[in-house]
mmCIF file of C-alpha atoms in Angstrom:
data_model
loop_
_atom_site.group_PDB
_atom_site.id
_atom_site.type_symbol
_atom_site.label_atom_id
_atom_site.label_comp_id
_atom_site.label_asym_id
_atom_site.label_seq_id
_atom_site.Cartn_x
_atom_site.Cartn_y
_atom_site.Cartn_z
ATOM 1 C CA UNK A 735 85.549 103.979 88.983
ATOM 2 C CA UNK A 736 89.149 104.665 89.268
ATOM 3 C CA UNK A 737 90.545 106.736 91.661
ATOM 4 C CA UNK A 738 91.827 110.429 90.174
ATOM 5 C CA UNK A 739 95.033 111.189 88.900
ATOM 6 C CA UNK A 740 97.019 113.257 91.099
ATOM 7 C CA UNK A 741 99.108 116.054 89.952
ATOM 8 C CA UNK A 742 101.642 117.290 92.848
ATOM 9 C CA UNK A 743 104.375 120.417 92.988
ATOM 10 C CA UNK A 744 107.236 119.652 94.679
ATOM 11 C CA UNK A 745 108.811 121.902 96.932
ATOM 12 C CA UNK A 746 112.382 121.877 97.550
ATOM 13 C CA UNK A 747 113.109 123.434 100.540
ATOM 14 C CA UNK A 748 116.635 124.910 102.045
ATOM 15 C CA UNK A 749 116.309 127.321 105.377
ATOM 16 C CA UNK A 750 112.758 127.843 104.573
ATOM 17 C CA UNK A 751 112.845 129.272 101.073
ATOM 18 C CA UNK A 752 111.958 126.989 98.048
ATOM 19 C CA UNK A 753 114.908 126.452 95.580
ATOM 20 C CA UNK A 754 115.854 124.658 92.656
ATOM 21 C CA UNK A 755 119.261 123.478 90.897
ATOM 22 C CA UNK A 756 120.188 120.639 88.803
ATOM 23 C CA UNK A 757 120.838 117.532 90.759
ATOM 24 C CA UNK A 758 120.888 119.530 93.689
ATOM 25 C CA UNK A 759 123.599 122.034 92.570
ATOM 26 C CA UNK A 760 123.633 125.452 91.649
ATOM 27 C CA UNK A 761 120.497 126.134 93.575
ATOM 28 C CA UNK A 762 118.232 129.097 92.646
ATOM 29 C CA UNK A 763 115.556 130.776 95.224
ATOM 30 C CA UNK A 764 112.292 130.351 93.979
ATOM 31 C CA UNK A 765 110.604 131.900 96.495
ATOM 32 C CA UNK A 766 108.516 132.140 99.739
ATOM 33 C CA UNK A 767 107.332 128.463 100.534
ATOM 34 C CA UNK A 768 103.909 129.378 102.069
ATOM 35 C CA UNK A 769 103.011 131.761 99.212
ATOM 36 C CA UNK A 770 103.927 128.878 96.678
ATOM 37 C CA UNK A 771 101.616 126.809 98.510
ATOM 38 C CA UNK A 772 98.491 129.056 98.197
ATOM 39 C CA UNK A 773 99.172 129.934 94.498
ATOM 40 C CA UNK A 774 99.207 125.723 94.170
ATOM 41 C CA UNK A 775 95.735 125.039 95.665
ATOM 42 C CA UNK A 776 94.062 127.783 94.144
ATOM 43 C CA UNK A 777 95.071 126.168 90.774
ATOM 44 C CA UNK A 778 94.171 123.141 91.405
ATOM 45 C CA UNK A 779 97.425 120.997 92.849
ATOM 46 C CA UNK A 780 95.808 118.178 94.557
ATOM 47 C CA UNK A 781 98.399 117.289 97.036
ATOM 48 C CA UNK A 782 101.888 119.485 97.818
ATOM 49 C CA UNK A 783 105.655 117.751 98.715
ATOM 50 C CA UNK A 784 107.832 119.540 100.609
ATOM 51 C CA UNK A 785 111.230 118.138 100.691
ATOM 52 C CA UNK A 786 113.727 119.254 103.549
ATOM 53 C CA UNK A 787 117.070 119.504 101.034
ATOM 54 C CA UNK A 788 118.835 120.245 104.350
ATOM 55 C CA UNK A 789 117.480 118.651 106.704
ATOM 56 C CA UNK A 790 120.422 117.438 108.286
ATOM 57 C CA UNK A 791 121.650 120.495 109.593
ATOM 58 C CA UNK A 792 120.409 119.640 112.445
ATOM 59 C CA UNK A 793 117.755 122.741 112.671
ATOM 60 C CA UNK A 794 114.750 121.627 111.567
ATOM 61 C CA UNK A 795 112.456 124.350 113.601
ATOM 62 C CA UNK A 796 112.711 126.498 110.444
ATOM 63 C CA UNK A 797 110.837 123.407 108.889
ATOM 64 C CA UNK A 798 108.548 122.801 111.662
ATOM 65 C CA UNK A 799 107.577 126.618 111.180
ATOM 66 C CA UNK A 800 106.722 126.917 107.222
ATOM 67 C CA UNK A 801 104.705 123.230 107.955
ATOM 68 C CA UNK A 802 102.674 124.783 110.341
ATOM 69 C CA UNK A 803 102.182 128.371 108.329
ATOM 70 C CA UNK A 804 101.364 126.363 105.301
ATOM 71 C CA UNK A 805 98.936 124.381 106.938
ATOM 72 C CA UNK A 806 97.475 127.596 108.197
ATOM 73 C CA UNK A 807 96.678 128.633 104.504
ATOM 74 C CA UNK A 808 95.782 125.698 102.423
ATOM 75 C CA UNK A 809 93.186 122.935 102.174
ATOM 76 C CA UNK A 810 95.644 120.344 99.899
ATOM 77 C CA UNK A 811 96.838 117.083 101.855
ATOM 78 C CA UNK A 812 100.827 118.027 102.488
ATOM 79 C CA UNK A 813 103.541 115.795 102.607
ATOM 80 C CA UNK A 814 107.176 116.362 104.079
ATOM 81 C CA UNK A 815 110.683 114.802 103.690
ATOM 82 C CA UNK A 816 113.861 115.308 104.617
ATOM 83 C CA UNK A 817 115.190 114.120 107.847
ATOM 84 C CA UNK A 818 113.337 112.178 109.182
ATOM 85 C CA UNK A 819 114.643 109.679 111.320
ATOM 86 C CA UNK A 820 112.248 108.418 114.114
ATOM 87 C CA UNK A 821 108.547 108.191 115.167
ATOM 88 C CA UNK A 822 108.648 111.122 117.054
ATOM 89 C CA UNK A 823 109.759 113.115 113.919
ATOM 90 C CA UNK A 824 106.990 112.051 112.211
ATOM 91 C CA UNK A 825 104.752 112.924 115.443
ATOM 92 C CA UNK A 826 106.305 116.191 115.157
ATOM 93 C CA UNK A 827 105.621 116.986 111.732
ATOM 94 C CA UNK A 828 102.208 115.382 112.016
ATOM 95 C CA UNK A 829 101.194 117.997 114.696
ATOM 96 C CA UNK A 830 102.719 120.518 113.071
ATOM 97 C CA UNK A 831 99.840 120.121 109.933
ATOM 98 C CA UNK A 832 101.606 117.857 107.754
ATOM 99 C CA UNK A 833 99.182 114.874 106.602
ATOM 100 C CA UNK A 834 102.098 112.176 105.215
ATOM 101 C CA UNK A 835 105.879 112.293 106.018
ATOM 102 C CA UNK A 836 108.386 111.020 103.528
ATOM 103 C CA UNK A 837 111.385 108.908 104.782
ATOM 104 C CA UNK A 838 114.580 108.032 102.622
ATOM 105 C CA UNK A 839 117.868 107.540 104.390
ATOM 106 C CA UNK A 840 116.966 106.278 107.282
ATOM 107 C CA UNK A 841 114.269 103.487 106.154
ATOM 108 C CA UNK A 842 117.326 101.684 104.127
ATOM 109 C CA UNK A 843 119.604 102.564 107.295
ATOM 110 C CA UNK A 844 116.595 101.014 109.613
ATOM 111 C CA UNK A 845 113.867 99.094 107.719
ATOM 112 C CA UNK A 846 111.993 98.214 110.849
ATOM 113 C CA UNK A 847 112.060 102.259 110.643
ATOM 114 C CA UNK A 848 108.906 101.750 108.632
ATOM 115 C CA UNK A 849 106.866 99.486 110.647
ATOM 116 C CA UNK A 850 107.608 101.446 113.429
ATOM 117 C CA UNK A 851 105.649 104.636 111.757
ATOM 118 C CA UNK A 852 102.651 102.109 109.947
ATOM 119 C CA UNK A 853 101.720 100.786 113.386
ATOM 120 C CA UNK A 854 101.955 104.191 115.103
ATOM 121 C CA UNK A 855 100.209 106.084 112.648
ATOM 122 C CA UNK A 856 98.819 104.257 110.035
ATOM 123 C CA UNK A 857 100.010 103.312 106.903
ATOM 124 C CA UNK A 858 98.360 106.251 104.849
ATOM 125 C CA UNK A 859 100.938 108.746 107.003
ATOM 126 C CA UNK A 860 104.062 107.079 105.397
ATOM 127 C CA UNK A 861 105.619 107.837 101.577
ATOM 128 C CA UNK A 862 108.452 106.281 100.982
ATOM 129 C CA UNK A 863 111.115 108.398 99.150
ATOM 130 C CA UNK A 864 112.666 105.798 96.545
ATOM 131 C CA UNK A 865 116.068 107.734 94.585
ATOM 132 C CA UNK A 866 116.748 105.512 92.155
ATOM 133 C CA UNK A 867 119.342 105.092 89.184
ATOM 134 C CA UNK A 868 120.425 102.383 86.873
ATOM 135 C CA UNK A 869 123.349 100.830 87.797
ATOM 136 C CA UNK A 870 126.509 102.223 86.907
ATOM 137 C CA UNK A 871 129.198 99.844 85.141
ATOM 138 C CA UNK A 872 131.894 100.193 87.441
ATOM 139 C CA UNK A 873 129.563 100.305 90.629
ATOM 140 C CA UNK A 874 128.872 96.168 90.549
ATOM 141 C CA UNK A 875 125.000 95.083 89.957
ATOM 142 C CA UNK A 876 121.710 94.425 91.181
ATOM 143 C CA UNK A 877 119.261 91.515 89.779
ATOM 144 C CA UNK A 878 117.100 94.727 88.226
ATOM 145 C CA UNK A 879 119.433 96.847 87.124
ATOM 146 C CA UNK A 880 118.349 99.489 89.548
ATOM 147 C CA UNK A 881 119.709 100.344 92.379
ATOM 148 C CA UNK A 882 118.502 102.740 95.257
ATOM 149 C CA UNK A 883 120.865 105.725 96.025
ATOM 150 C CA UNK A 884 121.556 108.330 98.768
ATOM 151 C CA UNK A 885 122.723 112.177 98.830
ATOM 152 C CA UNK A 886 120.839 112.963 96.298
ATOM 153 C CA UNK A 887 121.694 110.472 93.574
ATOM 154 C CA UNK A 888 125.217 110.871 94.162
ATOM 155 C CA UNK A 889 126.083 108.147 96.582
ATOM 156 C CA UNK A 890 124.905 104.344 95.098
ATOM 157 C CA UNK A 891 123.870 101.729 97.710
ATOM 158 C CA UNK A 892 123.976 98.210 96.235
ATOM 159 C CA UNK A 893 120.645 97.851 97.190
ATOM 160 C CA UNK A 894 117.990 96.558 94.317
ATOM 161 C CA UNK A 895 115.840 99.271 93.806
ATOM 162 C CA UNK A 896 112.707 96.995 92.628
ATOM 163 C CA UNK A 897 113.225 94.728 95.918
ATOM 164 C CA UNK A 898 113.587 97.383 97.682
ATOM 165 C CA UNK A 899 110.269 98.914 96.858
ATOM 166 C CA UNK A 900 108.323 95.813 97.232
ATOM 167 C CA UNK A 901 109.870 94.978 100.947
ATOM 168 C CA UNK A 902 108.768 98.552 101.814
ATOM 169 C CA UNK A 903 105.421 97.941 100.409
ATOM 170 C CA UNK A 904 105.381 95.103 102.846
ATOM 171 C CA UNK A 905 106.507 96.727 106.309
ATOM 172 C CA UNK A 906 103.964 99.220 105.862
ATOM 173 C CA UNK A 907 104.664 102.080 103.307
ATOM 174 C CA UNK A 908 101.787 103.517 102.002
ATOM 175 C CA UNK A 909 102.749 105.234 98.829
ATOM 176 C CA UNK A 910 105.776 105.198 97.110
ATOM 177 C CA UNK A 911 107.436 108.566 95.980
ATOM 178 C CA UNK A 912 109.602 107.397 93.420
ATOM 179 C CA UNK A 913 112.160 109.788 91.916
ATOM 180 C CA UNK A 914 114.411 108.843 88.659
ATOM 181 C CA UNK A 915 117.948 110.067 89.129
ATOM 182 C CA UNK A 916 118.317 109.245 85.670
ATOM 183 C CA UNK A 917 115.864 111.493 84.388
ATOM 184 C CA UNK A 918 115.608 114.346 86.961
ATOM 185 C CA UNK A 919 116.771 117.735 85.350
ATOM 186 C CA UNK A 920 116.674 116.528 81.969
ATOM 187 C CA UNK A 921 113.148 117.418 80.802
ATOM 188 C CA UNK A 922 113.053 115.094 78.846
ATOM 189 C CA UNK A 923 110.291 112.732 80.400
ATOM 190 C CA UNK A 924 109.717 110.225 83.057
ATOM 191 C CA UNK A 925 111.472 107.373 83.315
ATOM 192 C CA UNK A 926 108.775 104.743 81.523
ATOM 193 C CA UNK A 927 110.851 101.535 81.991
ATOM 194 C CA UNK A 928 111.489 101.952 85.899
ATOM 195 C CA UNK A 929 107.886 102.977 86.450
ATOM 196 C CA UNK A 930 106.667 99.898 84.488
ATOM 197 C CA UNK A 931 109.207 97.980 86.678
ATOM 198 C CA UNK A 932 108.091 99.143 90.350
ATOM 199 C CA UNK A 933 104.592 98.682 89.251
ATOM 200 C CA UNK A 934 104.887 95.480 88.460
ATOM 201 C CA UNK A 935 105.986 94.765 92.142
ATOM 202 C CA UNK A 936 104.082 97.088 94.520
ATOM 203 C CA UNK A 937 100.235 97.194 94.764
ATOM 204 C CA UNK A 938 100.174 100.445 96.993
ATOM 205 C CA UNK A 939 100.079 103.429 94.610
ATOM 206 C CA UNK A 940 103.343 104.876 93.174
ATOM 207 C CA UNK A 941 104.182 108.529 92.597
ATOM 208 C CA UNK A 942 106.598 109.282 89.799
ATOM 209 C CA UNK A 943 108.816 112.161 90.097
ATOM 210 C CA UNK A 944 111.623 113.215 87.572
ATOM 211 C CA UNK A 945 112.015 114.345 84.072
ATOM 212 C CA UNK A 946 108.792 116.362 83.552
ATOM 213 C CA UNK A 947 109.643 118.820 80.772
ATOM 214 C CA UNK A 948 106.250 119.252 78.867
ATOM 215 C CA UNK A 949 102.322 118.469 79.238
ATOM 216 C CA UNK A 950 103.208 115.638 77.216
ATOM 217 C CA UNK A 951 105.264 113.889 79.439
ATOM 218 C CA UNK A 952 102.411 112.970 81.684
ATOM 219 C CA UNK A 953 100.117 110.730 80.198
ATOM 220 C CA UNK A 954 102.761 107.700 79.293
ATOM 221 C CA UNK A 955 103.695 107.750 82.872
ATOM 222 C CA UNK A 956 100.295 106.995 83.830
ATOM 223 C CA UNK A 957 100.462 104.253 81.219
ATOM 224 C CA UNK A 958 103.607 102.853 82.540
ATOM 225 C CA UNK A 959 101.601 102.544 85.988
ATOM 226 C CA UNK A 960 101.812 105.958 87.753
ATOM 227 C CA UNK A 961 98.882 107.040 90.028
ATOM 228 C CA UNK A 962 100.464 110.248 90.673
ATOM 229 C CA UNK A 963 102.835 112.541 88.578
ATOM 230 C CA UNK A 964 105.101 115.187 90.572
ATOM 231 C CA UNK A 965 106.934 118.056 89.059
ATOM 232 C CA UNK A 966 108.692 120.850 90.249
ATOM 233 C CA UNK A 967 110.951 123.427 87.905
ATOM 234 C CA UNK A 968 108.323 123.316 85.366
ATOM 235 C CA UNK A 969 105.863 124.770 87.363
ATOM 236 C CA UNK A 970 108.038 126.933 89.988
ATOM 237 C CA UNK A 971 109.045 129.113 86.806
ATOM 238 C CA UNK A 972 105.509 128.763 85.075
ATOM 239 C CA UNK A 973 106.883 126.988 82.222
ATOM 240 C CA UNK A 974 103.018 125.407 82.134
ATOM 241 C CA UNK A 975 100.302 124.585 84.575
ATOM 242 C CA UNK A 976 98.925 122.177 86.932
ATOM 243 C CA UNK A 977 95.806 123.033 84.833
ATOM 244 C CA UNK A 978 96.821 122.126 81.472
ATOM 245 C CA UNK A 979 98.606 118.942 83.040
ATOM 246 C CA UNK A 980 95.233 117.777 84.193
ATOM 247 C CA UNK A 981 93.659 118.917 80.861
ATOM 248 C CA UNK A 982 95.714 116.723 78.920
ATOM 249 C CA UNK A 983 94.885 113.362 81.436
ATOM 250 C CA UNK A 984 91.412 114.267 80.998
ATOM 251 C CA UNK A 985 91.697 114.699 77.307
ATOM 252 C CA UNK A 986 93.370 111.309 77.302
ATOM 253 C CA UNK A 987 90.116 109.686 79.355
ATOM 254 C CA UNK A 988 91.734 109.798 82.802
ATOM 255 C CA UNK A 989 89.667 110.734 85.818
ATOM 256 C CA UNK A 990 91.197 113.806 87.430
ATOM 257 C CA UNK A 991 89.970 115.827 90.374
#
């Protein structure tokens, strides 16, 4: 039997409110956070992502505080991004209810980063947060064509986003969160050909994130290799549900939750 299909909200969140723009612009309040969260697992989200969009402010109690309120309210496993930069943050977060932590910046800063947290913790705590983008034409190349970016998608780093993946597959990262610059905002459907890339590399499971625009957008990218699908605009502003996502993997014979 294979393991269920996870569907998972994303929750971008700036000074403890959840918002959402278009690559990170033009941000819109979407609401309370923690009352999000509970209208998520009663319909049926198996897993929620918070991401920290400013986490490095420098303030992160405000995060520390909707963690530990959500945590309070709902049974879902809960991940969290956004700033972190040591053990101890993930200790932090860890104690404060959150079940994995997400790291970005600082893993491609500091890969021994992610040893660090698989020995400490385990190698179930730790998602790592992959922004990637093809590579521009005036920004050089990588042997993939991908390349892994920072500040939100805005910032390229040289680095090959498909080797990148598989080395942090191999220091310890448990899942791999892996968001299409390319795609996010548009609607207009995951990226196929850079899941179908990762997947071929990685054996740990792979959680695709950007692009979801309608129910049918899920299914191909568990085709092209997804385990997990993650979404966030479409279901802040109830543009369709967790629910009907999961009725149309079933529909399509995959085993949901």
């Amino acid at each position: 039997m294979s393991l269920a299909i996870r569907v998972i909200p994303c929750l971008d969140v700036d000074a403890g409110r959840v918002v959402k723009g278009v690559n990170f612009e033009n941000l819109r309040d979407a609401g309370d956070p923690v009352e999000l969260a509970g209208v998520y697992d009663s319909g049926g989200a198996d897993e929620l992502t918070f991401l920290d969009v400013t986490a490095s402010s420098g303030d992160r109690e405000t995060t520390y505080d909707m963690v530990r309120r959500t945590a309070d309210q709902v049974f879902i496993p809960l991940t969290v991004g956004g700033g972190v930069r040591t053990p101890e943050d993930v200790d932090r977060l860890l104690r404060a209810g959150a079940d994995k932590v997400g790291v970005n910046t600082a893993a491609l800063a500091r890969p021994a980063l992610i040893e660090e947290i698989a020995e400490r913790f385990g190698r179930q705590v730790l998602v790592l947060s992959a922004d990637v983008r093809r590579v521009r034409e005036d920004g050089g190349s990588t042997p993939s064509g991908f390349e892994v970016t920072t500040h939100g998608g805005r910032r390229g780093t040289g680095t090959d986003a498909l080797q990148w993946c598989a080395e942090a597959a191999r220091l310890g990262a448990g899942e791999i969160l892996l968001n299409s610059m390319d795609a996010d905002g548009t609607k207009a459907g995951f990226d196929l050909e850079l899941i179908r890339a990762v997947r071929a590399e990685v054996e740990v499971p792979i959680i695709a994130s950007g692009g979801a625009g309608a129910v049918e957008h899920f299914v191909p990218a568990v085709e092209a290799g997804a385990d997990a699908l993650l979404a966030a605009t479409v279901f802040h502003f109830g543009e369709f549900t967790v629910g009907e996502v999961k009725d149309s993997l079933r529909a399509a014979g995959y085993p949901v939750r």
